[in-house]
C-alpha positions as CSV (number, residue, x, y, z in Angstrom):
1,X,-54.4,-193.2,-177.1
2,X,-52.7,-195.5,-180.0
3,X,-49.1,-196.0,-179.5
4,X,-47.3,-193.4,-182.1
5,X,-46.5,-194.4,-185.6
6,X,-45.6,-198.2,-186.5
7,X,-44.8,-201.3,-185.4
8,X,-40.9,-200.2,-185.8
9,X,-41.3,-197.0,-184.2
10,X,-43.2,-198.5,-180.8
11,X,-40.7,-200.7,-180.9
12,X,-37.7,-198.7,-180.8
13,X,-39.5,-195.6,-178.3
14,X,-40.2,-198.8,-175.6
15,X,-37.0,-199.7,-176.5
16,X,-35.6,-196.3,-175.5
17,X,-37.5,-195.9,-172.4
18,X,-36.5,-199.2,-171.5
19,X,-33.0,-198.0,-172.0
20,X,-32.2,-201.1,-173.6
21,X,-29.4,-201.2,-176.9
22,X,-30.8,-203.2,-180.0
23,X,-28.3,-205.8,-179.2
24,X,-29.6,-206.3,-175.7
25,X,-33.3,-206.5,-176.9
26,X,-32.0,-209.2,-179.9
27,X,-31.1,-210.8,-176.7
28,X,-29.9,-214.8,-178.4
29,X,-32.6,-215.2,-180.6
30,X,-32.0,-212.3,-183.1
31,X,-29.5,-210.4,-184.5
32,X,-29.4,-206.1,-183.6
33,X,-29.3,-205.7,-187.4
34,X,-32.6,-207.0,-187.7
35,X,-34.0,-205.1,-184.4
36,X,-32.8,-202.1,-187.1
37,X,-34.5,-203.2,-189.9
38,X,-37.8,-203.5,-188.1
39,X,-37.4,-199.9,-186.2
40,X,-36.5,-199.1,-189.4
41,X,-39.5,-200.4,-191.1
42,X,-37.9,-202.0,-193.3
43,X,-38.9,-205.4,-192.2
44,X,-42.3,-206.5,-190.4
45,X,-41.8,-208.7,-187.6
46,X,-43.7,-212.2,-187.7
47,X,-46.5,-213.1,-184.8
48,X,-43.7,-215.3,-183.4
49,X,-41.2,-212.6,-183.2
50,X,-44.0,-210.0,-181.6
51,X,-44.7,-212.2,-179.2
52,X,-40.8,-212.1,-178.5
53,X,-40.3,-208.4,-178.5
54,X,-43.5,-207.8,-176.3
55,X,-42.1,-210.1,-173.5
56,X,-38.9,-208.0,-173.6
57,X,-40.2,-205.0,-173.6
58,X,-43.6,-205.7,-170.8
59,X,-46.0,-205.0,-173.3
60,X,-48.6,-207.0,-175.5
61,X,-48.3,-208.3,-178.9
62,X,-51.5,-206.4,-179.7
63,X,-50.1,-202.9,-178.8
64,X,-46.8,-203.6,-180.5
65,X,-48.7,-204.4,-184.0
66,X,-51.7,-201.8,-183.7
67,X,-50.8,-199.4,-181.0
68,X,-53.9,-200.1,-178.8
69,X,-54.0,-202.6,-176.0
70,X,-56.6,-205.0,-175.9
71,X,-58.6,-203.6,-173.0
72,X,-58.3,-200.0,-174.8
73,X,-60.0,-201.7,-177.6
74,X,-62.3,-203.5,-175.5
75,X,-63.3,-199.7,-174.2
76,X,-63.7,-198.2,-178.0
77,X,-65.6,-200.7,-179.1
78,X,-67.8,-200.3,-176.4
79,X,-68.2,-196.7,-176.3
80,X,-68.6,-196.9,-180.1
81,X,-71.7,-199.3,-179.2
82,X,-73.1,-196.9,-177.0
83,X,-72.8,-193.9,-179.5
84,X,-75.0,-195.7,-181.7
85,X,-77.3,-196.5,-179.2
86,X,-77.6,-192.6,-178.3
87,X,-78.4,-191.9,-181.6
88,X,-81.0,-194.4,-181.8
89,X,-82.8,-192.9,-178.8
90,X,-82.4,-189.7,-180.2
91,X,-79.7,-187.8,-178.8
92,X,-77.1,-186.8,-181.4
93,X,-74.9,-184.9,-179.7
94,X,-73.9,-187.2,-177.4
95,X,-73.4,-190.2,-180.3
96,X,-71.2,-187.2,-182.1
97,X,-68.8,-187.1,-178.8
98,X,-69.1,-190.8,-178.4
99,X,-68.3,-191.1,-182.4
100,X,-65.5,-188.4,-182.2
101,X,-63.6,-190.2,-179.1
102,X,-63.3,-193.5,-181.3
103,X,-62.2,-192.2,-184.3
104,X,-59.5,-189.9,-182.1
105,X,-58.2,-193.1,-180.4
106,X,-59.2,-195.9,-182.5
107,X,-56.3,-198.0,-184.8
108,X,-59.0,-200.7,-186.1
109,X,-59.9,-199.5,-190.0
110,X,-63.2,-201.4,-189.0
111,X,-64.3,-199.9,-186.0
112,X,-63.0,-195.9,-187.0
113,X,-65.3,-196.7,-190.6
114,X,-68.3,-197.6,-188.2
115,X,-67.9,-195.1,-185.9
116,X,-67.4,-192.0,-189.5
117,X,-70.4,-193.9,-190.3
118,X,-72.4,-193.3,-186.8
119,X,-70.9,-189.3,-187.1
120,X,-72.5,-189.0,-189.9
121,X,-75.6,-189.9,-189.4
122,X,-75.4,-187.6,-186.0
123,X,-74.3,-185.3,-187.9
124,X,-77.2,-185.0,-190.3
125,X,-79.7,-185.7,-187.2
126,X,-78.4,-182.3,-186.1
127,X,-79.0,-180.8,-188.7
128,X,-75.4,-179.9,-190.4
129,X,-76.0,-181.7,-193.7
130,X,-73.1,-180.1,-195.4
131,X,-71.1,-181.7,-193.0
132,X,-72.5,-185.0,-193.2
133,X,-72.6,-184.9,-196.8
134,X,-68.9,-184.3,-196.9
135,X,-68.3,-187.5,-194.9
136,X,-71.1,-189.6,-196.6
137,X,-68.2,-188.7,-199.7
138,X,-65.7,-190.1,-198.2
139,X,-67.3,-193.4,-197.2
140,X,-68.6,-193.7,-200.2
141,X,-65.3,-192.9,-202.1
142,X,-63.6,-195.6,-199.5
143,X,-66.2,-198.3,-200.4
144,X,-65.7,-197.4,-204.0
145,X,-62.2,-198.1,-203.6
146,X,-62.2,-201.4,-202.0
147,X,-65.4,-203.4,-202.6
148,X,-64.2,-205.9,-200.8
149,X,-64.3,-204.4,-197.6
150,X,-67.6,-202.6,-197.8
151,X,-70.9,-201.8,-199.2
152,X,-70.9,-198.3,-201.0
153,X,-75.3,-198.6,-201.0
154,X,-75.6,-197.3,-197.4
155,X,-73.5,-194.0,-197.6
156,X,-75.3,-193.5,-201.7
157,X,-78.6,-193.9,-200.1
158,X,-77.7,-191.8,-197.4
159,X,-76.1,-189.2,-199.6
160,X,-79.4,-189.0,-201.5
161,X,-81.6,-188.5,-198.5
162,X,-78.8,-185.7,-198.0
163,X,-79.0,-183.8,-201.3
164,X,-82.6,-183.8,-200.8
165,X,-82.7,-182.4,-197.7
166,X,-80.0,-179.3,-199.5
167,X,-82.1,-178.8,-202.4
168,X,-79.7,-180.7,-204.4
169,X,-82.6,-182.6,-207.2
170,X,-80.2,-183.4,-209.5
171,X,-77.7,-185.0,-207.4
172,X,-80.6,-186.9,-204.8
173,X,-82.1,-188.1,-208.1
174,X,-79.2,-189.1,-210.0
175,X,-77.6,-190.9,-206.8
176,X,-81.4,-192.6,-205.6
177,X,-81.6,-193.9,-209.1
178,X,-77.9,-195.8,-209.0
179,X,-79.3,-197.2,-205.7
180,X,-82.5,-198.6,-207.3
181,X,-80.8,-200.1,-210.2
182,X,-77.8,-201.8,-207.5
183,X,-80.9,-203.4,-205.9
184,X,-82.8,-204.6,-208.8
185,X,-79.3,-205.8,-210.0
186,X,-79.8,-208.2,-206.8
187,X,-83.0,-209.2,-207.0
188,X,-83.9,-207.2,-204.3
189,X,-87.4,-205.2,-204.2
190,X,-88.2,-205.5,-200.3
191,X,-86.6,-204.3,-197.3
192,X,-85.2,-201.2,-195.9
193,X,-82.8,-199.9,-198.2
194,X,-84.9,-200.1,-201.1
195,X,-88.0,-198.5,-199.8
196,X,-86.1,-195.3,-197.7
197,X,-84.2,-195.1,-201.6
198,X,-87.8,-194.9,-203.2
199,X,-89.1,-192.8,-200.4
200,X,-86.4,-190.3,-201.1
201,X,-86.9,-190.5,-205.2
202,X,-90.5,-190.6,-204.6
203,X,-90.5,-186.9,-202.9
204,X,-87.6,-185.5,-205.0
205,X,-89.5,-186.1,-208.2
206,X,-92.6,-184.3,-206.6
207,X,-90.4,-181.1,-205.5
208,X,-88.8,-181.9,-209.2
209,X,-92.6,-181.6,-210.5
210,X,-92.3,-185.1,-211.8
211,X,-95.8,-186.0,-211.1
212,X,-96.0,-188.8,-213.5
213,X,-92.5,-190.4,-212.6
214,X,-94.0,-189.8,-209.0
215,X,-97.2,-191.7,-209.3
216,X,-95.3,-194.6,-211.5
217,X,-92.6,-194.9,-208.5
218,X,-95.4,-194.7,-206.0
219,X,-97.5,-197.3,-207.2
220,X,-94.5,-200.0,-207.4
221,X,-93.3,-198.9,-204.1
222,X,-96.5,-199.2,-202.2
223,X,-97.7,-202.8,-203.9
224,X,-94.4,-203.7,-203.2
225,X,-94.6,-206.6,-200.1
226,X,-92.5,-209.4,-199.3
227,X,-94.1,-212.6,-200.2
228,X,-91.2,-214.3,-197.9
229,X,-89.7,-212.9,-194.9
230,X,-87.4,-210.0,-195.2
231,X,-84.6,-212.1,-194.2
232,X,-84.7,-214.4,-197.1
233,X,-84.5,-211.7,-199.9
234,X,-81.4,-210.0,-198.3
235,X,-79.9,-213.6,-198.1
236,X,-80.9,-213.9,-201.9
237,X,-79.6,-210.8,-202.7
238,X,-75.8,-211.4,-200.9
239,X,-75.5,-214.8,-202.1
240,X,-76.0,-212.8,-205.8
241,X,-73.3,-210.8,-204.7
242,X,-71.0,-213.0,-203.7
243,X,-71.8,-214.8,-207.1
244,X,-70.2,-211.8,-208.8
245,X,-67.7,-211.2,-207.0
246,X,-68.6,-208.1,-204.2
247,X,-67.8,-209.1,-201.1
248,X,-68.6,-205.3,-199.6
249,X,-72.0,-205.9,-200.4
250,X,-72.4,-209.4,-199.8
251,X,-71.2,-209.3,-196.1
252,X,-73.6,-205.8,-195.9
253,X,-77.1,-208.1,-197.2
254,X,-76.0,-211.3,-194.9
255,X,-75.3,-208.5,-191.8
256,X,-79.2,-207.6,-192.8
257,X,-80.6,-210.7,-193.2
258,X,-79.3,-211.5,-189.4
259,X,-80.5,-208.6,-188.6
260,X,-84.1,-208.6,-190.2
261,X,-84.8,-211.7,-188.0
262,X,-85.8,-209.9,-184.9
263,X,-86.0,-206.1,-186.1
264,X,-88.9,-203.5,-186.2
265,X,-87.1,-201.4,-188.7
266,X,-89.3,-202.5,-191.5
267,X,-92.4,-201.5,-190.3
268,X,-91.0,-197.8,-189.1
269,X,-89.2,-198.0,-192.7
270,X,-93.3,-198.9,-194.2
271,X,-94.5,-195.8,-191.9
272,X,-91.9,-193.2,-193.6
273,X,-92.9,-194.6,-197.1
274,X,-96.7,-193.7,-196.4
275,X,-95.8,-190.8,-195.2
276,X,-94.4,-189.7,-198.5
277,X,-97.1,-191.1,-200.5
278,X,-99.2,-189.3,-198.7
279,X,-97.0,-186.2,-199.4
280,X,-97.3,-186.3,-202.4
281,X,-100.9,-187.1,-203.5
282,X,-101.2,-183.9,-201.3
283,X,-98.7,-182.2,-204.1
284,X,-100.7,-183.0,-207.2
285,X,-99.7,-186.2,-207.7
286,X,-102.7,-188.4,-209.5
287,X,-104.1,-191.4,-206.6
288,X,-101.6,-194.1,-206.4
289,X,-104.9,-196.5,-206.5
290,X,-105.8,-194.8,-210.6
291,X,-104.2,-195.1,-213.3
292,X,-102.1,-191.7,-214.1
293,X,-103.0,-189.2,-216.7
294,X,-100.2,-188.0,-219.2
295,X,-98.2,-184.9,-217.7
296,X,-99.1,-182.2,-220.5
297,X,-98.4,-179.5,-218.5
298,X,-95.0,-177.2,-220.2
299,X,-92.3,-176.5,-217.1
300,X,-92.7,-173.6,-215.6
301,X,-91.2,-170.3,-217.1
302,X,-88.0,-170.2,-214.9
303,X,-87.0,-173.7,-215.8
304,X,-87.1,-176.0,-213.0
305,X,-90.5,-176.3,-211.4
306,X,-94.2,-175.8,-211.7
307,X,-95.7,-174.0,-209.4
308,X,-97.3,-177.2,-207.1
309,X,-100.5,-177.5,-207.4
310,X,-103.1,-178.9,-204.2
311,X,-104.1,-182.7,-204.1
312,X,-107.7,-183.5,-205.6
313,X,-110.3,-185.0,-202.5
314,X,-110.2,-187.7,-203.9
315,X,-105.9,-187.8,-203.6
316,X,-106.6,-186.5,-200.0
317,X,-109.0,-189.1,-199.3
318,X,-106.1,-191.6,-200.0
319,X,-103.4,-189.7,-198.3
320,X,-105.5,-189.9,-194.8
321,X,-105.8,-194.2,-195.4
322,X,-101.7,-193.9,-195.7
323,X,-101.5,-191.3,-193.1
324,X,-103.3,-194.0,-190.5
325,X,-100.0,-195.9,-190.6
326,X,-97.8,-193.4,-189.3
327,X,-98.8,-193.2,-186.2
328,X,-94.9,-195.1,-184.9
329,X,-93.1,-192.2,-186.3
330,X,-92.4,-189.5,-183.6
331,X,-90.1,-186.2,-183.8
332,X,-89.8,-184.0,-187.1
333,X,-91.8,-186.8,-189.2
334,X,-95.1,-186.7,-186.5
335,X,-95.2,-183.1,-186.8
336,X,-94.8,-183.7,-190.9
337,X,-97.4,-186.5,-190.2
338,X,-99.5,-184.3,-188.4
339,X,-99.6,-181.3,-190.7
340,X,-100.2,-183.8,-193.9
341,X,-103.6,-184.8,-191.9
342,X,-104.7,-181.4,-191.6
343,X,-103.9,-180.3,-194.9
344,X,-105.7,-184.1,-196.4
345,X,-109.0,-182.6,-193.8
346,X,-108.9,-179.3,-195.9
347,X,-109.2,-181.2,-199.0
348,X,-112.0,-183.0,-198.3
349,X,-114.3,-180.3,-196.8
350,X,-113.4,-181.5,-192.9
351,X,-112.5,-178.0,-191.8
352,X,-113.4,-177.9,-188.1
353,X,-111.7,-181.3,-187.6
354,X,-108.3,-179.7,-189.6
355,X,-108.3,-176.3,-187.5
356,X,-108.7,-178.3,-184.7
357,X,-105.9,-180.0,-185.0
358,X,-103.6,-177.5,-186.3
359,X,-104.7,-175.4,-183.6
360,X,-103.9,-178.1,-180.9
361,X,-100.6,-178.4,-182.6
362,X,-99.9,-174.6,-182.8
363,X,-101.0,-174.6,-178.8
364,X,-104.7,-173.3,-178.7
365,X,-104.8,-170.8,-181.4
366,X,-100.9,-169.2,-180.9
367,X,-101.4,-169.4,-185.4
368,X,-103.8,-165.8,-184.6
369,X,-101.0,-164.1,-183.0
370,X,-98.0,-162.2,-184.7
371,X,-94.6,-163.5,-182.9
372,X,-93.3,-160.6,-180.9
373,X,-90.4,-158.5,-182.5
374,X,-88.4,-158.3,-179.5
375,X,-87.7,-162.0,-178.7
376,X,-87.5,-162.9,-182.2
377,X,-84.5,-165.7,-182.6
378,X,-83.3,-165.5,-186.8
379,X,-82.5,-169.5,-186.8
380,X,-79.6,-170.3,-188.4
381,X,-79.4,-172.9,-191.4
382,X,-79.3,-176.6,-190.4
383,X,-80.5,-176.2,-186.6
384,X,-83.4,-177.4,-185.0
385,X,-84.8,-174.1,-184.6
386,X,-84.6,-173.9,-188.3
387,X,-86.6,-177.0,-188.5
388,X,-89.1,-176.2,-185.8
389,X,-89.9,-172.6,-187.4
390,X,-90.5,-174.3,-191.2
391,X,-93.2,-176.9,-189.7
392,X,-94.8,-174.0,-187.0
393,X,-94.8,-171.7,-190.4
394,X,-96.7,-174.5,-192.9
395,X,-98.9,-175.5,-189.8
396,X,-99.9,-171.7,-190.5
397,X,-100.4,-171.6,-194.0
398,X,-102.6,-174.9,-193.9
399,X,-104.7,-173.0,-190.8
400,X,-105.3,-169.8,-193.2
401,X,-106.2,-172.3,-196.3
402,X,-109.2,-174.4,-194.0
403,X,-109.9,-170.4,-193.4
404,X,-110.7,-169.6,-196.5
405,X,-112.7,-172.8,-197.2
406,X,-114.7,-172.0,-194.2
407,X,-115.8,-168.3,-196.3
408,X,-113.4,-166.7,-193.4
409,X,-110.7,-164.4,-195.2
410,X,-110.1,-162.1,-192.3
411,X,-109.3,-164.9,-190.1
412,X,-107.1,-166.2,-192.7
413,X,-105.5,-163.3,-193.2
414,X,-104.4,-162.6,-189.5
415,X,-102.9,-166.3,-189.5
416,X,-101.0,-165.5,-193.1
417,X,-99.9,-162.1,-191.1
418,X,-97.8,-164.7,-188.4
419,X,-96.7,-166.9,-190.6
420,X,-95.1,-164.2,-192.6
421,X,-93.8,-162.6,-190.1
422,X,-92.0,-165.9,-188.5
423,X,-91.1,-166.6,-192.1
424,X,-89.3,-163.8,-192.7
425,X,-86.9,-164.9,-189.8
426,X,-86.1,-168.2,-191.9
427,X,-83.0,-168.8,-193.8
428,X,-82.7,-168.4,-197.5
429,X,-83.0,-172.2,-199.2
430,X,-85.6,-173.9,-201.1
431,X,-87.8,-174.4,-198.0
432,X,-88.5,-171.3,-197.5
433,X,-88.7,-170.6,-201.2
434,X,-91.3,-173.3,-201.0
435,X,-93.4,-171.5,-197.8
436,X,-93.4,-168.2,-199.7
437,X,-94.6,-169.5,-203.0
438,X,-97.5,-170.9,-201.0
439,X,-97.8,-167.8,-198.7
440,X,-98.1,-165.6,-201.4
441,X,-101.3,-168.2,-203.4
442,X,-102.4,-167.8,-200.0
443,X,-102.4,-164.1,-199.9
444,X,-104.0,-163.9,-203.7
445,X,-106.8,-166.2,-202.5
446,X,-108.0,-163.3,-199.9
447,X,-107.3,-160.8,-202.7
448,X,-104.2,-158.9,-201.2
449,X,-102.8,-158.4,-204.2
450,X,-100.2,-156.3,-202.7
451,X,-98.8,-159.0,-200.1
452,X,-99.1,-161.8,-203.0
453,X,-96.3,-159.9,-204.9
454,X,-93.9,-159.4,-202.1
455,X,-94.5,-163.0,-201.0
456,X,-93.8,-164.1,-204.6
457,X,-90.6,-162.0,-205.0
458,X,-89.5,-163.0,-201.9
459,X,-90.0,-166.6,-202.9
460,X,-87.3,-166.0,-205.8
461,X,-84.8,-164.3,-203.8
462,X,-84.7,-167.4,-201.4
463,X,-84.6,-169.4,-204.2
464,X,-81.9,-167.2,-205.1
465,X,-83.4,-165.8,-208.6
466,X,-83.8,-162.2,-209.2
467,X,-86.9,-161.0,-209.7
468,X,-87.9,-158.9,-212.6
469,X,-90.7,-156.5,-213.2
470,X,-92.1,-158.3,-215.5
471,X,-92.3,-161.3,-212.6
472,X,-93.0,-159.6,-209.6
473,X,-96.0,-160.8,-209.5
474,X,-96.3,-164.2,-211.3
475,X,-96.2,-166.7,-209.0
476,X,-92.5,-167.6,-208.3
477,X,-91.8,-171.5,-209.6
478,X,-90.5,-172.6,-206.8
């Protein structure tokens, strides 16, 4: 553990447990007036005179000034390594323990930023966004209050992801947009930070119904390529920095362009990008590869979203080209990857090709079965199972909409009868709002009239709206 307090009180508990008088630790050198000032902390002792004390009292000059010795440091800084490393395999609950033992016991201001940093992230990778959103803050806050030290880019862009992920538009939006402007400001059009900030704006204007803003931001972000290695434009973009003055950011663009040297994180950066192109031709939004069509439609009667409409073949035909270079993502984003294909297949009339592969992903055909009451699991906002249950649910809905293509409504309504079952297990939040405003469309195109409603009302509740008589059954803007 750091030693308590500061210099002046290390000094004067060693000094204790020594049981050695001010006067003797002076020794000839200094006066016991200025061993009280210093214990005091009214005076900071010089290297010299640290050295000095530490011989006296058989300790470093390290622990004296910082309160960890030099191999406890060595031992944080590795452990803090190591978090990271756990996290980038995938294992977040051991990079949060790993994270949570250096900020305990860690003195550095550098290392304890990196490590808030690394919790973060494992925090959001588990799932408790609020959490990480509220430490995203405070980095931010901290690099807003001293440029100098650090960049305040990487906890906006992260905080924007973060919002996204809650629902928050406005905020994601607002925040992405600040980003974007920061990196134009450099020069800086290429590399990681500015496409996962466009990825993120890119789907937030979608779920916003934004379409044109969409296809606009789509189209830049998808011709964008670096004509020069990615190292060069973050060296560009630091030595701007520097120019004016931010050091936070400049040291953050020359860390990146060391690191772009040998890295793979642009082409898994590329494969997330495609992934929410795709996304979002598959949401309404006009080809990237055409030119886009004014928005005339009026915002939907509850004020913040049109109902979102299904991607033309000939989107879906250029969602599957994007969807061919995802194949490097793996966890939540294949499965997102996955069900994006199927639903692209529906689109363009390859049915049995897009129930095959929902049903491979659902295990052989588990999608025509109800989930059984009595081993039911309600999962709990921002868990895994919460995440798990959304993407088994859409698998669902995208199986009963290639049944209906294929003329098959009883089929599709014994899928829509599991996924609203498991659906009703989900937690209220705008992904669920989401499923249900699709389950119920669902539900209206086999002509249950009846189940449409109760879908649509139920879509407004999670949205958390009231629904009205006079609404019950509209289809819930959501």
């Amino acid at each position: 553990m750091p030693g308590p307090g500061n210099v002046g009180e290390r000094v004067r508990n060693l000094r204790l447990t020594r049981r050695l008088s001010q006067a003797q630790l002076a020794g000839h050198d200094l006066s016991d007036s200025y061993i009280s000032l210093i214990e005091s902390g009214k005076r900071t002792p010089t290297p010299t005179v640290l050295r000095m004390l530490a011989e006296r009292l058989g300790c470093t000059p390290e622990y004296l000034a910082e309160g960890v010795e030099p191999e406890q440091r060595a031992h944080l800084e590795v452990r803090e390594r190591h978090a990271h490393l756990a996290l980038l395999r995938g294992d977040p609950v051991t990079a949060e323990a790993g994270f949570d033992e250096v900020i305990a016991r860690s003195d550095d201001p550098d290392l304890t930023s990196r490590a808030r940093w690394g919790r973060a992230r494992a925090l959001e990778e588990l799932g408790r966004v609020d959490d990480a959103i509220a430490l995203f803050e405070e980095l931010r806050e901290q690099a807003e209050r001293d440029p100098g030290r650090a960049s305040w880019l990487p906890p906006v862009i992260a905080l924007a992801r973060c919002y996204h992920a809650v629902g928050d538009l406005g905020q994601a939006i607002a925040l992405g947009e600040r980003a974007v402007e920061r990196l134009n400001q450099l020069g800086l059009g290429v590399g990681e930070e500015y496409t996962e900030v466009g990825r993120i704006l890119l789907l937030a204007y979608v779920d916003r119904s934004d379409p044109a803003r969409a296809h606009e931001l789509g189209r830049r972000l998808l011709k964008s390529g670096a004509d020069e290695p990615a190292s060069v434009h973050y060296q560009r973009a630091s030595m701007r920095a520097l120019e004016e003055g931010t050091i936070g950011d400049s040291l953050y663009f020359a860390d990146q362009a060391l690191a772009a040297r040998g890295d793979t994180g642009p082409t898994q950066s590329r494969a997330r990008l495609s992934l929410a192109a795709a996304k979002a031709l598959l949401r309404g939004v006009t080809p990237f590869s055409a030119v886009a069509q004014p928005d005339a439609v009026p915002a939907g009667e509850y004020g913040f979203e049109r109902p979102r409409p299904e991607g033309s073949p000939e989107a879906a035909q250029e969602a599957l080209q994007l969807l061919q270079g995802t194949a490097g993502l793996n966890g939540e984003e294949s499965t997102e990857s996955t069900i994006a294909k199927a639903r692209a297949l529906v689109l363009v009339g390859d049915l049995d090709d897009a129930i095959a592969t929902l049903e491979q992903f659902l295990d052989t055909g588990l999608a025509l079965s109800a989930p059984e009451h009595s081993h039911a699991v309600t999962p709990q906002p921002g868990t895994d199972l919460a995440a798990r249950t959304q993407k088994t649910v859409l698998a669902r809905l995208v199986l009963a909409r290639a049944r209906v293509a294929q003329g098959d409504p009883t089929a599709a309504q014994v899928v829509l009868r599991a996924a609203s079952e498991q659906l009703a297990t989900l937690p209220a939040g705008r992904p669920a709002a989401h499923l249900f405003r699709e389950l119920g469309e669902l539900y209206e195109l086999v002509q249950d009239a009846e189940r449409a409603a109760i879908a649509y009302r139920q879509a407004l509740e999670a949205a958390g709206l009231s629904a009205s008589p006079s609404t019950s059954t509209a289809k819930a803007r959501v």
